C-alpha cells in the first residue's frame, strides 16, 4: 500500500486506505460516488465514524447502532446485517493494513436512472472506508491544548430543521465559522445554537469543567459516542455531569474546557478567544479523563481486535 | 449517445448526458467525486443550475453571476473565467446532443492528500454536467396543477445558520418534509421558516396570487432566477409584486398559487392540503405568466443559442 494512490481521472494524490462499495474493496482513489447521487446533490446521506487504535476498534457496537437509527430516520436501506457491517469495516482496516485508522460508513439516497426528483426512485448506496487515523488536534495541541474561538456570527442548524441525532453532513455553518476563526487566529471554533447557548464545533462536542463537575450542551447537538464515553468514565470516577444548556459565561468562567470526538478523543482547550482557560495548561480533570479514555482502548469490554494475519486471503 | 451508460464499478444505469471535470468530458457514469471530498463529507459545496430549452440557454449570465457570488462567500476558487464557464456548459450540452437540458455547475471544497481536517488544505473541484431536462411537475401536473402540502413539522434551515443566497445542498429538512408529504398523499411540499411563515419547497420558490397581486417569501429562501424572472414579467405586465413574509393564512386564502424553478419553470398549484385553490384549476394570472415565461425562451435578450453543428470536433 506504499505506492502513491493517484486518481485515474483527476490525477490527485489520495490518502492510503481501503474502501468498500458495490461489493468491492477499492483503493481510496477509486472510491467515488456519482455527481448525480442525492448524497452530494442534496446531502441526503447519513454516516457514522469509528476509530481503530493499536489494532482495536473502540465501541464499534455503539457506532453501528447509531448508524442504524440514523438510517431508519431517513428511510435509507442498507442490505447488510450488523455482523456483515462489522465484517466489512474490519476488512477495510485489515486490507489497508492500518493499526490506527479512521473508519467511516455512509449511506446515500443514491441516483435514479432517470434523474427523477422523487427520492423514492433512488437506489441507496452504501460506502465504507478506512484511512489513517486523524485527529481534530495535532500532537502539540493535544499536549498544550487547543486555542478555541467562540463564533457568534453563525448559529448551528437547529433541531427544528435537521435532527442532530441523524449524523449528517450539513456543515456549512461550521465551515463558515471555521474560516472566521482562522481569520481571528483560532485553531478551531465552537458555535452557538439559535437561543445563544453554546452548541458544538466542527466534528466535536464541548465540555466545561467547573468546581469538579462537567457541563455539556444537550439539545441541538450530536450526542457523540466520545461524549457518551465521557459520561461513562465520569460515572466510574464519581464525577457529576450536567447535560443541558451551557451559557457563554459558563464557558468563559470554566476551570477547564475540553472537546470530544472520535477523531482525536479527549482534547484539552487552553485558550478561549485568546484568554487562558484556568491556569492556561490542560486541566487535571481533563487529563484524568484523557488517560482513562485511552486506557479503555485496551479493555476487551469496549474493543474489537482486528486480525491482520490473513488479509490477502480474506473474503 | 443511445447505448445505456452503465457504471464501471456499481453496474447501475445512468442518465444520458455529458459531464466535465478535471479537464475532461465524460459520460455521466464516469463523473464521480471522491468519497473523501468535503463536498460529500461536509456538504461544503455550492452550485448553480440553468436550463436549455429548444437548443437555447435561458438567462445563463444570471446563473453564472450567482454562482460567482456563492463561490466568493464560501471562499471557493474556480480557475475559469465567465466566458470559459459558459463554453464548458455549452460543450456539455452539445456533446450530449440535448435540445432540452438540465445543466448544473458545482464546486466542492475537494480533498487533501492527507485527509486533513483543515478546509484550507483541500484542492477545490469544479464539475459541470448536462442531462435531459427534468421538471418538478410532470406533464399532467403542469396542465392540471400540483397537489401541494404545507408541512408544519420541520422548518427551513434559517439564514442565521446557512446563507440561503449561497445556493447549497443542505436539503435534509426538505427531504424529510417530502417523505411526510408523500405519506399524506401530496405530490410536493412547502415548509415554513423558523417564524412560522411560508418558506420554500424542494428546489422551488412559491407565489400566492390575491386580487391580482403576487406575494412571495423574501427572507430565508433562495432568490431563484425563475422567481426573479417572474418579477421581471410582472413588471412588464404591470402586476404588483410583494416580496416579504407570507403567512400560512395568506397562502390558504390565495386566489391562485404557483411555484417556480429552473427545473420546470412556472408550475400551477391547484390543491393545498387537499383543498382546491381558487376554482381548483390553474389560475388566469398563473397561465399568463406561464406563457410569457416560455415566450421569453425565444427572445434573444434572454437566451444563448447552442451550436450543435460541430459537436464531434469541438475542443
Coordinates of C-alpha atoms in Angstrom, one line a residue:
Chain A
X1 CA 0.0 0.0 0.0
X2 CA 3.0 2.3 -0.1
X3 CA 3.0 3.5 -3.7
X4 CA 1.1 6.7 -4.1
X5 CA -2.6 6.3 -4.8
X6 CA -3.3 8.6 -7.8
X7 CA -6.8 9.4 -9.1
X8 CA -7.4 7.9 -12.6
X9 CA -9.4 10.9 -13.8
X10 CA -8.2 13.8 -11.6
X11 CA -4.6 12.9 -11.2
X12 CA -4.7 13.9 -7.5
X13 CA -2.9 12.0 -4.7
X14 CA -5.2 10.2 -2.2
X15 CA -4.6 9.0 1.3
X16 CA -3.7 5.4 1.7
X17 CA -6.6 3.2 2.8
X18 CA -9.3 0.8 1.6
X19 CA -12.9 1.5 0.7
X20 CA -15.8 -0.8 0.2
X21 CA -18.6 -0.1 -2.2
X22 CA -20.8 -2.1 -4.6
X23 CA -19.4 -5.4 -3.3
X24 CA -15.8 -4.4 -4.0
X25 CA -12.8 -3.4 -1.9
X26 CA -11.0 -0.4 -3.7
X27 CA -8.1 1.9 -3.2
X28 CA -9.3 5.4 -1.9
X29 CA -8.7 7.0 -5.4
X30 CA -11.3 4.6 -6.8
X31 CA -13.9 5.1 -4.1
X32 CA -16.2 7.6 -5.9
X33 CA -19.8 8.4 -6.0
X34 CA -21.7 9.8 -8.9
X35 CA -22.1 13.5 -9.1
X36 CA -25.8 12.7 -9.6
X37 CA -26.1 11.0 -6.2
X38 CA -28.5 12.7 -3.9
X39 CA -25.8 12.2 -1.2
X40 CA -23.9 15.0 -3.0
X41 CA -26.7 17.0 -4.7
X42 CA -29.0 17.2 -1.6
X43 CA -26.7 16.0 1.2
X44 CA -29.3 13.2 1.5
X45 CA -27.0 10.8 3.4
X46 CA -26.1 9.7 6.8
X47 CA -22.9 8.2 8.2
X48 CA -21.0 7.1 11.3
X49 CA -17.3 7.1 12.1
X50 CA -15.4 4.8 14.5
X51 CA -11.7 4.6 15.1
X52 CA -9.2 1.8 15.4
X53 CA -6.3 2.3 17.8
X54 CA -3.4 -0.1 18.1
X55 CA -5.3 -2.7 16.1
X56 CA -8.6 -2.4 18.0
X57 CA -12.0 -0.9 17.2
X58 CA -13.4 1.2 20.0
X59 CA -17.1 0.8 20.9
X60 CA -18.0 -0.3 17.4
X61 CA -21.3 -1.7 18.6
X62 CA -22.5 1.8 19.6
X63 CA -21.5 3.3 16.3
X64 CA -23.3 0.6 14.3
X65 CA -26.4 1.0 16.5
X66 CA -26.4 4.8 16.0
X67 CA -25.9 4.3 12.2
X68 CA -29.0 2.1 12.2
X69 CA -31.0 4.7 14.0
X70 CA -29.9 7.4 11.5
X71 CA -30.7 5.2 8.5
X72 CA -34.2 4.4 9.9
X73 CA -35.0 8.1 10.5
X74 CA -34.0 9.0 6.9
X75 CA -35.7 5.9 5.4
X76 CA -32.5 4.7 3.9
X77 CA -31.8 1.0 3.5
X78 CA -28.6 -0.9 3.9
X79 CA -28.8 -4.6 2.9
X80 CA -26.3 -5.8 5.5
X81 CA -26.8 -7.2 8.9
X82 CA -24.9 -5.7 11.8
X83 CA -22.5 -8.6 11.7
X84 CA -21.9 -8.0 7.9
X85 CA -21.4 -4.3 8.5
X86 CA -18.8 -5.1 11.2
X87 CA -17.0 -7.6 8.9
X88 CA -16.9 -5.0 6.1
X89 CA -15.3 -2.4 8.4
X90 CA -12.8 -4.9 9.7
X91 CA -11.9 -5.9 6.1
X92 CA -11.3 -2.3 5.1
X93 CA -8.9 -1.9 8.1
X94 CA -7.0 -5.2 7.6
X95 CA -6.7 -4.7 3.8
X96 CA -5.4 -1.2 4.4
X97 CA -3.0 -2.6 6.9
X98 CA -3.7 0.3 9.3
X99 CA -3.1 -0.2 13.0
X100 CA -4.5 3.3 13.8
X101 CA -7.4 4.1 11.5
X102 CA -10.3 6.4 11.0
X103 CA -13.2 4.3 9.7
X104 CA -16.4 5.7 8.2
X105 CA -19.6 4.0 6.9
X106 CA -22.2 6.0 5.0
X107 CA -25.3 5.5 3.0
X108 CA -26.6 7.9 0.4
X109 CA -30.0 8.2 -1.2
X110 CA -28.3 7.3 -4.5
X111 CA -29.3 8.0 -8.0
X112 CA -32.2 7.1 -10.2
X113 CA -31.6 6.1 -13.8
X114 CA -33.9 8.9 -15.0
X115 CA -32.5 11.6 -12.6
X116 CA -36.0 11.7 -11.2
X117 CA -36.7 14.2 -8.4
X118 CA -38.5 11.7 -6.2
X119 CA -36.2 10.3 -3.5
X120 CA -38.2 7.0 -3.5
X121 CA -36.9 6.3 -7.0
X122 CA -33.2 6.3 -6.0
X123 CA -31.1 3.2 -5.2
X124 CA -29.5 3.7 -1.8
X125 CA -25.7 3.4 -1.9
X126 CA -23.5 2.1 1.0
X127 CA -19.9 3.0 1.2
X128 CA -17.3 2.3 3.9
X129 CA -13.6 3.2 4.1
X130 CA -10.6 3.1 6.4
X131 CA -7.9 5.8 6.2
X132 CA -5.0 6.6 8.5
X133 CA -6.2 7.9 11.9
X134 CA -6.7 11.7 12.0
X135 CA -7.4 14.0 14.9
X136 CA -9.0 17.4 15.4
X137 CA -5.9 18.3 17.4
X138 CA -2.4 17.7 16.3
X139 CA 0.3 16.4 18.7
X140 CA 1.3 19.8 20.0
X141 CA -2.3 20.8 20.5
X142 CA -3.1 17.6 22.4
X143 CA -0.2 18.3 24.7
X144 CA -0.5 22.1 25.2
X145 CA -4.2 22.5 24.5
X146 CA -6.2 24.0 21.6
X147 CA -6.9 27.7 21.0
X148 CA -10.6 27.8 20.6
X149 CA -12.8 30.7 19.4
X150 CA -16.5 31.1 20.2
X151 CA -18.0 32.3 16.9
X152 CA -21.1 34.5 17.3
X153 CA -22.0 35.3 13.7
X154 CA -23.4 31.9 12.7
X155 CA -25.7 29.6 14.6
X156 CA -25.8 25.8 14.5
X157 CA -28.6 24.4 12.3
X158 CA -31.5 24.0 14.7
X159 CA -33.2 20.6 15.5
X160 CA -36.4 22.1 14.2
X161 CA -34.7 21.9 10.7
X162 CA -32.4 18.9 10.9
X163 CA -32.5 16.3 13.7
X164 CA -28.9 16.3 15.0
X165 CA -29.3 12.7 16.2
X166 CA -29.2 11.8 12.5
X167 CA -25.5 12.1 12.0
X168 CA -25.4 14.4 9.0
X169 CA -23.1 16.3 6.7
X170 CA -24.8 19.7 7.0
X171 CA -21.7 21.6 7.9
X172 CA -21.8 24.9 6.1
X173 CA -22.5 26.7 9.4
X174 CA -19.4 25.0 10.9
X175 CA -17.2 25.6 7.9
X176 CA -18.2 29.3 7.7
X177 CA -17.3 29.6 11.4
X178 CA -14.0 27.7 10.9
X179 CA -12.9 30.3 8.3
X180 CA -13.9 33.2 10.5
X181 CA -12.0 31.5 13.4
X182 CA -8.9 31.1 11.2
X183 CA -9.1 34.8 10.3
X184 CA -9.1 35.6 14.1
X185 CA -6.1 33.3 14.8
X186 CA -8.2 30.3 16.2
X187 CA -7.1 26.7 15.8
X188 CA -10.7 25.6 16.0
X189 CA -14.1 27.0 16.8
X190 CA -17.4 26.4 18.6
X191 CA -20.7 28.0 17.6
X192 CA -23.9 28.8 19.4
X193 CA -27.4 27.5 19.0
X194 CA -30.4 29.7 18.0
X195 CA -31.0 30.5 21.6
X196 CA -27.5 31.9 22.0
X197 CA -26.2 29.0 24.1
X198 CA -23.0 27.1 23.4
X199 CA -23.6 24.3 20.8
X200 CA -20.7 22.4 19.2
X201 CA -17.7 22.6 16.9
X202 CA -16.8 21.1 13.5
X203 CA -16.9 17.4 14.4
X204 CA -16.8 17.6 18.2
X205 CA -18.8 18.1 21.4
X206 CA -17.6 20.5 24.1
X207 CA -17.3 20.2 27.9
X208 CA -16.7 22.8 30.6
X209 CA -15.4 21.9 34.0
X210 CA -16.4 23.9 37.0
X211 CA -15.7 23.0 40.6
X212 CA -15.1 19.4 39.7
X213 CA -18.3 18.9 37.7
X214 CA -18.8 18.6 33.9
X215 CA -21.2 20.7 31.9
X216 CA -22.0 19.9 28.2
X217 CA -24.8 21.0 25.8
X218 CA -27.6 18.5 25.3
X219 CA -30.1 19.9 22.8
X220 CA -29.4 20.7 19.2
X221 CA -26.1 18.9 19.2
X222 CA -24.9 15.4 18.1
X223 CA -24.8 13.0 21.0
X224 CA -21.3 11.9 20.2
X225 CA -20.1 8.4 21.2
X226 CA -17.0 10.0 22.8
X227 CA -19.3 12.4 24.7
X228 CA -21.2 9.3 25.9
X229 CA -17.9 7.7 26.8
X230 CA -17.0 10.7 28.9
X231 CA -20.4 10.2 30.7
X232 CA -19.4 6.6 31.3
X233 CA -16.0 7.5 32.6
X234 CA -17.4 10.2 34.8
X235 CA -19.8 7.7 36.3
X236 CA -17.0 5.3 37.0
X237 CA -14.9 8.1 38.6
X238 CA -17.8 9.6 40.5
X239 CA -17.7 12.9 38.6
X240 CA -21.0 14.8 38.3
X241 CA -22.2 15.5 34.7
X242 CA -24.8 18.2 33.8
X243 CA -26.1 17.8 30.2
X244 CA -28.2 20.8 29.4
X245 CA -28.0 24.4 28.2
X246 CA -24.4 25.8 28.6
X247 CA -24.4 29.6 28.6
X248 CA -21.5 31.6 27.1
X249 CA -20.5 33.0 30.5
X250 CA -20.3 29.4 31.9
X251 CA -17.8 28.6 29.2
X252 CA -15.8 31.8 29.9
X253 CA -15.6 31.1 33.6
X254 CA -14.8 27.4 33.3
X255 CA -11.9 26.0 35.3
X256 CA -11.1 23.6 32.3
X257 CA -12.5 23.1 28.8
X258 CA -12.1 20.1 26.6
X259 CA -13.6 18.8 23.4
X260 CA -14.5 15.3 22.4
X261 CA -14.5 13.5 19.0
X262 CA -14.0 10.1 17.5
X263 CA -11.3 12.0 15.6
X264 CA -9.0 12.7 18.5
X265 CA -10.7 11.5 21.7
X266 CA -10.4 13.9 24.6
X267 CA -8.7 17.2 23.6
X268 CA -7.9 20.0 26.0
X269 CA -8.7 23.6 25.3
X270 CA -6.4 26.1 27.0
X271 CA -7.3 29.4 25.3
X272 CA -10.8 30.7 24.6
X273 CA -10.8 33.8 22.3
X274 CA -7.1 34.3 23.3
X275 CA -7.8 34.2 27.0
X276 CA -6.2 31.4 29.1
X277 CA -8.6 28.8 30.4
X278 CA -7.9 28.3 34.1
X279 CA -4.1 28.4 34.5
X280 CA -3.6 28.1 30.7
X281 CA -2.5 24.4 30.8
X282 CA -4.6 21.3 30.3
X283 CA -6.6 20.8 33.4
X284 CA -6.3 18.0 36.0
X285 CA -9.8 16.5 35.4
X286 CA -9.3 16.7 31.6
X287 CA -6.1 14.8 32.0
X288 CA -7.7 12.1 34.2
X289 CA -10.5 11.6 31.7
X290 CA -8.0 11.6 28.9
X291 CA -5.9 8.8 30.5
X292 CA -9.0 6.7 31.4
X293 CA -10.3 7.1 27.8
X294 CA -7.1 5.8 26.3
X295 CA -6.8 3.0 29.0
X296 CA -10.2 1.8 28.0
X297 CA -8.8 1.3 24.5
X298 CA -7.0 -1.8 25.9
X299 CA -10.1 -3.1 27.7
X300 CA -11.9 -6.0 25.9
X301 CA -15.2 -4.7 27.2
X302 CA -15.0 -1.8 24.8
X303 CA -12.8 -3.1 21.9
X304 CA -12.8 -5.5 19.0
X305 CA -9.4 -6.7 17.9
X306 CA -8.6 -6.8 14.2
X307 CA -6.9 -9.9 12.9
X308 CA -4.4 -8.7 10.3
X309 CA -2.9 -12.2 9.7
X310 CA -4.6 -13.3 6.5
X311 CA -5.5 -10.0 5.0
X312 CA -4.6 -11.1 1.4
X313 CA -6.7 -14.3 1.6
X314 CA -9.8 -12.8 3.3
X315 CA -13.2 -12.9 1.6
Chain B
X1 CA -25.4 8.5 -27.0
X2 CA -28.1 5.9 -27.2
X3 CA -26.4 2.9 -25.7
X4 CA -27.0 2.6 -21.9
X5 CA -24.5 4.3 -19.8
X6 CA -23.5 1.7 -17.1
X7 CA -21.3 2.5 -14.1
X8 CA -17.9 0.7 -14.3
X9 CA -17.9 -0.1 -10.5
X10 CA -21.6 -0.1 -9.5
X11 CA -23.2 -1.5 -12.6
X12 CA -26.0 1.0 -12.3
X13 CA -27.7 2.7 -15.3
X14 CA -27.0 6.4 -15.6
X15 CA -29.0 9.1 -17.4
X16 CA -27.7 10.1 -20.8
X17 CA -25.6 13.3 -20.7
X18 CA -22.1 14.7 -20.6
X19 CA -20.1 15.9 -17.6
X20 CA -16.9 18.0 -17.4
X21 CA -14.3 17.6 -14.6
X22 CA -10.5 17.7 -14.3
X23 CA -10.3 19.0 -17.9
X24 CA -12.2 16.1 -19.4
X25 CA -15.6 15.5 -20.9
X26 CA -17.1 12.2 -19.6
X27 CA -20.3 10.2 -19.8
X28 CA -22.4 10.6 -16.7
X29 CA -21.4 7.1 -15.3
X30 CA -17.8 8.3 -15.1
X31 CA -18.5 11.7 -13.5
X32 CA -17.7 10.8 -9.9
X33 CA -16.2 12.6 -6.9
X34 CA -14.1 11.0 -4.2
X35 CA -16.0 9.8 -1.1
X36 CA -13.3 11.9 0.7
X37 CA -14.4 15.1 -0.9
X38 CA -15.6 17.7 1.5
X39 CA -18.4 18.3 -1.0
X40 CA -19.9 15.0 0.2
X41 CA -18.5 14.7 3.7
X42 CA -19.4 18.2 4.8
X43 CA -21.7 19.3 2.0
X44 CA -19.0 22.0 1.6
X45 CA -20.0 22.8 -2.0
X46 CA -22.0 25.3 -4.0
X47 CA -23.7 25.1 -7.3
X48 CA -26.0 26.6 -9.8
X49 CA -28.4 25.2 -12.4
X50 CA -29.6 26.5 -15.7
X51 CA -31.7 25.0 -18.4
X52 CA -31.6 24.7 -22.1
X53 CA -34.9 24.7 -24.0
X54 CA -35.2 24.0 -27.7
X55 CA -31.4 24.5 -28.1
X56 CA -31.2 27.7 -26.1
X57 CA -29.8 28.5 -22.6
X58 CA -32.1 30.8 -20.6
X59 CA -30.6 33.7 -18.7
X60 CA -27.2 31.9 -18.4
X61 CA -25.5 35.2 -17.4
X62 CA -27.6 35.5 -14.2
X63 CA -26.8 31.9 -13.2
X64 CA -23.1 32.4 -13.7
X65 CA -23.1 35.6 -11.8
X66 CA -25.0 34.0 -8.9
X67 CA -22.5 31.0 -8.9
X68 CA -19.7 33.5 -8.7
X69 CA -21.3 35.2 -5.6
X70 CA -21.8 31.8 -4.0
X71 CA -18.2 30.8 -4.6
X72 CA -16.9 34.0 -3.2
X73 CA -19.0 33.7 0.0
X74 CA -17.7 30.2 0.6
X75 CA -14.1 31.1 -0.4
X76 CA -14.1 28.5 -3.1
X77 CA -12.0 29.1 -6.2
X78 CA -12.8 28.1 -9.8
X79 CA -10.0 28.7 -12.2
X80 CA -12.2 29.6 -15.2
X81 CA -13.4 33.0 -16.5
X82 CA -17.1 33.5 -17.0
X83 CA -16.5 33.0 -20.7
X84 CA -14.7 29.7 -20.1
X85 CA -17.5 28.6 -17.7
X86 CA -20.1 29.4 -20.4
X87 CA -18.1 27.5 -23.0
X88 CA -17.8 24.4 -20.8
X89 CA -21.6 24.4 -20.2
X90 CA -22.2 24.8 -23.9
X91 CA -19.8 21.9 -24.7
X92 CA -21.6 19.6 -22.2
X93 CA -24.9 20.3 -23.9
X94 CA -23.6 20.0 -27.5
X95 CA -21.6 16.8 -26.7
X96 CA -24.7 15.3 -25.0
X97 CA -26.7 16.3 -28.1
X98 CA -29.5 17.5 -25.8
X99 CA -32.0 20.1 -27.2
X100 CA -33.7 20.3 -23.8
X101 CA -31.3 20.0 -20.9
X102 CA -30.8 20.5 -17.2
X103 CA -27.3 21.9 -16.7
X104 CA -25.5 22.1 -13.4
X105 CA -22.2 23.6 -12.4
X106 CA -20.7 23.0 -9.0
X107 CA -17.6 23.5 -7.0
X108 CA -16.6 21.4 -4.0
X109 CA -14.0 22.1 -1.3
X110 CA -12.2 19.0 -2.6
X111 CA -9.9 16.6 -0.8
X112 CA -6.4 17.0 0.7
X113 CA -3.8 14.2 0.1
X114 CA -3.6 13.7 3.9
X115 CA -7.3 13.8 4.7
X116 CA -6.5 16.9 6.8
X117 CA -9.5 18.5 8.7
X118 CA -8.4 22.0 7.6
X119 CA -10.5 23.2 4.6
X120 CA -7.7 25.4 3.5
X121 CA -5.7 22.3 2.6
X122 CA -8.2 21.0 0.1
X123 CA -8.0 21.4 -3.7
X124 CA -11.3 22.8 -4.9
X125 CA -13.0 20.7 -7.6
X126 CA -15.2 22.0 -10.4
X127 CA -17.7 19.8 -12.1
X128 CA -20.4 20.6 -14.7
X129 CA -22.9 18.4 -16.4
X130 CA -25.8 18.4 -18.8
X131 CA -28.6 15.7 -18.5
X132 CA -32.1 15.6 -20.1
X133 CA -34.4 18.4 -18.9
X134 CA -36.3 17.5 -15.8
X135 CA -39.2 19.3 -14.0
X136 CA -40.6 19.4 -10.5
X137 CA -44.0 18.8 -12.2
X138 CA -44.8 16.2 -14.8
X139 CA -46.9 16.9 -17.9
X140 CA -50.2 16.1 -16.2
X141 CA -49.3 18.3 -13.1
X142 CA -48.3 21.1 -15.4
X143 CA -51.7 21.0 -17.1
X144 CA -53.9 20.3 -14.1
X145 CA -51.8 21.8 -11.3
X146 CA -49.8 20.2 -8.4
X147 CA -51.2 18.9 -5.1
X148 CA -49.1 20.7 -2.5
X149 CA -48.9 20.1 1.2
X150 CA -47.7 22.7 3.7
X151 CA -45.6 20.7 6.2
X152 CA -45.5 22.0 9.7
X153 CA -43.2 19.6 11.5
X154 CA -39.9 20.7 10.0
X155 CA -38.6 24.3 9.5
X156 CA -36.3 25.5 6.7
X157 CA -32.7 25.9 7.8
X158 CA -32.6 29.6 8.9
X159 CA -30.3 32.2 7.4
X160 CA -28.6 32.6 10.8
X161 CA -27.2 29.1 10.1
X162 CA -26.7 29.0 6.3
X163 CA -27.0 31.9 4.0
X164 CA -29.7 30.9 1.5
X165 CA -28.2 33.1 -1.1
X166 CA -25.3 30.7 -1.2
X167 CA -27.0 28.0 -3.4
X168 CA -26.5 25.0 -1.3
X169 CA -27.3 21.3 -0.9
X170 CA -28.5 21.4 2.7
X171 CA -31.8 19.7 1.9
X172 CA -32.5 17.2 4.8
X173 CA -35.2 19.5 6.0
X174 CA -36.8 19.5 2.6
X175 CA -36.3 15.7 2.0
X176 CA -37.8 14.9 5.4
X177 CA -40.8 17.1 4.5
X178 CA -41.1 15.4 1.1
X179 CA -41.4 12.0 2.7
X180 CA -44.0 13.3 5.2
X181 CA -45.9 14.8 2.3
X182 CA -45.8 11.6 0.3
X183 CA -47.3 9.8 3.3
X184 CA -50.2 12.3 3.3
X185 CA -50.8 12.0 -0.5
X186 CA -49.0 15.2 -1.6
X187 CA -47.2 15.5 -4.9
X188 CA -44.8 18.0 -3.4
X189 CA -44.4 20.1 -0.3
X190 CA -43.6 23.5 1.0
X191 CA -42.2 24.2 4.5
X192 CA -42.2 27.1 6.9
X193 CA -39.4 29.2 8.3
X194 CA -38.5 29.4 12.0
X195 CA -41.0 32.2 12.4
X196 CA -43.8 30.1 11.1
X197 CA -44.1 31.9 7.8
X198 CA -44.2 30.1 4.4
X199 CA -40.7 29.5 3.1
X200 CA -40.0 27.3 0.1
X201 CA -40.1 23.7 -1.3
X202 CA -37.6 21.2 -2.5
X203 CA -36.0 23.2 -5.3
X204 CA -38.6 25.9 -5.8
X205 CA -40.0 29.2 -4.7
X206 CA -43.7 29.8 -4.1
X207 CA -46.1 32.6 -5.1
X208 CA -49.6 33.3 -3.9
X209 CA -51.9 35.4 -6.1
X210 CA -54.5 37.6 -4.3
X211 CA -56.7 40.2 -6.0
X212 CA -54.4 40.4 -9.0
X213 CA -51.1 40.9 -7.0
X214 CA -48.3 38.5 -6.3
X215 CA -47.0 37.6 -2.8
X216 CA -43.8 35.6 -2.3
X217 CA -41.4 35.0 0.7
X218 CA -38.3 37.1 0.7
X219 CA -36.2 36.2 3.8
X220 CA -34.6 32.8 4.4
X221 CA -35.3 31.5 0.9
X222 CA -33.2 31.2 -2.2
X223 CA -33.8 34.1 -4.5
X224 CA -34.3 31.9 -7.6
X225 CA -33.7 33.1 -11.1
X226 CA -37.1 31.9 -12.1
X227 CA -38.6 33.9 -9.2
X228 CA -36.6 36.9 -10.5
X229 CA -37.9 36.2 -14.0
X230 CA -41.5 36.3 -12.6
X231 CA -40.6 39.8 -11.1
X232 CA -39.4 40.9 -14.5
X233 CA -42.5 39.5 -16.2
X234 CA -44.8 41.2 -13.6
X235 CA -43.1 44.5 -14.2
X236 CA -43.6 44.2 -17.9
X237 CA -47.3 43.3 -17.5
X238 CA -47.9 45.8 -14.7
X239 CA -48.6 43.3 -12.0
X240 CA -47.8 44.3 -8.4
X241 CA -45.3 42.0 -6.5
X242 CA -45.0 41.9 -2.7
X243 CA -41.8 40.1 -1.6
X244 CA -41.9 39.7 2.1
X245 CA -43.3 37.4 4.9
X246 CA -46.1 35.2 3.6
X247 CA -48.3 33.9 6.4
X248 CA -50.0 30.5 6.3
X249 CA -53.5 32.1 6.1
X250 CA -52.4 34.2 3.1
X251 CA -51.5 31.0 1.3
X252 CA -54.7 29.3 2.3
X253 CA -56.9 32.2 1.1
X254 CA -55.0 32.7 -2.2
X255 CA -56.9 33.0 -5.5
X256 CA -54.0 31.2 -7.2
X257 CA -50.8 29.5 -6.2
X258 CA -47.8 28.7 -8.4
X259 CA -44.2 27.5 -7.8
X260 CA -41.1 28.5 -9.7
X261 CA -37.9 26.6 -10.5
X262 CA -35.3 26.3 -13.2
X263 CA -36.5 22.7 -13.2
X264 CA -39.9 23.2 -14.6
X265 CA -40.4 27.0 -14.9
X266 CA -43.9 28.3 -13.7
X267 CA -45.9 25.4 -12.2
X268 CA -49.6 25.8 -11.1
X269 CA -50.7 24.5 -7.7
X270 CA -54.4 23.6 -7.6
X271 CA -54.8 21.8 -4.3
X272 CA -53.3 22.8 -0.9
X273 CA -53.5 20.1 1.7
X274 CA -56.3 18.5 -0.4
X275 CA -58.4 21.7 -0.6
X276 CA -58.9 23.3 -4.0
X277 CA -57.0 26.6 -4.6
X278 CA -59.5 29.1 -6.1
X279 CA -61.7 27.2 -8.5
X280 CA -59.4 24.2 -8.5
X281 CA -57.9 24.8 -11.9
X282 CA -54.7 26.7 -12.9
X283 CA -55.4 30.4 -12.4
X284 CA -55.6 33.0 -15.1
X285 CA -52.7 35.1 -13.9
X286 CA -50.6 31.9 -13.4
X287 CA -51.3 31.0 -17.0
X288 CA -50.4 34.5 -18.3
X289 CA -47.1 34.4 -16.5
X290 CA -46.5 30.8 -17.7
X291 CA -47.0 31.7 -21.3
X292 CA -44.9 34.9 -21.1
X293 CA -42.1 32.9 -19.4
X294 CA -41.9 30.4 -22.2
X295 CA -42.3 33.1 -24.9
X296 CA -39.2 34.7 -23.4
X297 CA -37.3 31.5 -24.2
X298 CA -37.4 32.5 -27.8
X299 CA -36.2 36.1 -27.1
X300 CA -32.5 36.7 -27.9
X301 CA -32.4 39.2 -25.0
X302 CA -32.6 36.3 -22.5
X303 CA -31.1 33.4 -24.5
X304 CA -27.9 31.9 -25.8
X305 CA -28.3 29.6 -28.8
X306 CA -26.2 26.3 -28.7
X307 CA -24.5 25.5 -32.0
X308 CA -24.7 21.7 -32.2
X309 CA -23.1 21.6 -35.7
X310 CA -19.6 20.5 -34.9
X311 CA -20.0 18.7 -31.6
X312 CA -17.6 15.9 -32.5
X313 CA -14.8 18.3 -33.5
X314 CA -15.1 20.8 -30.7
X315 CA -12.2 21.4 -28.3

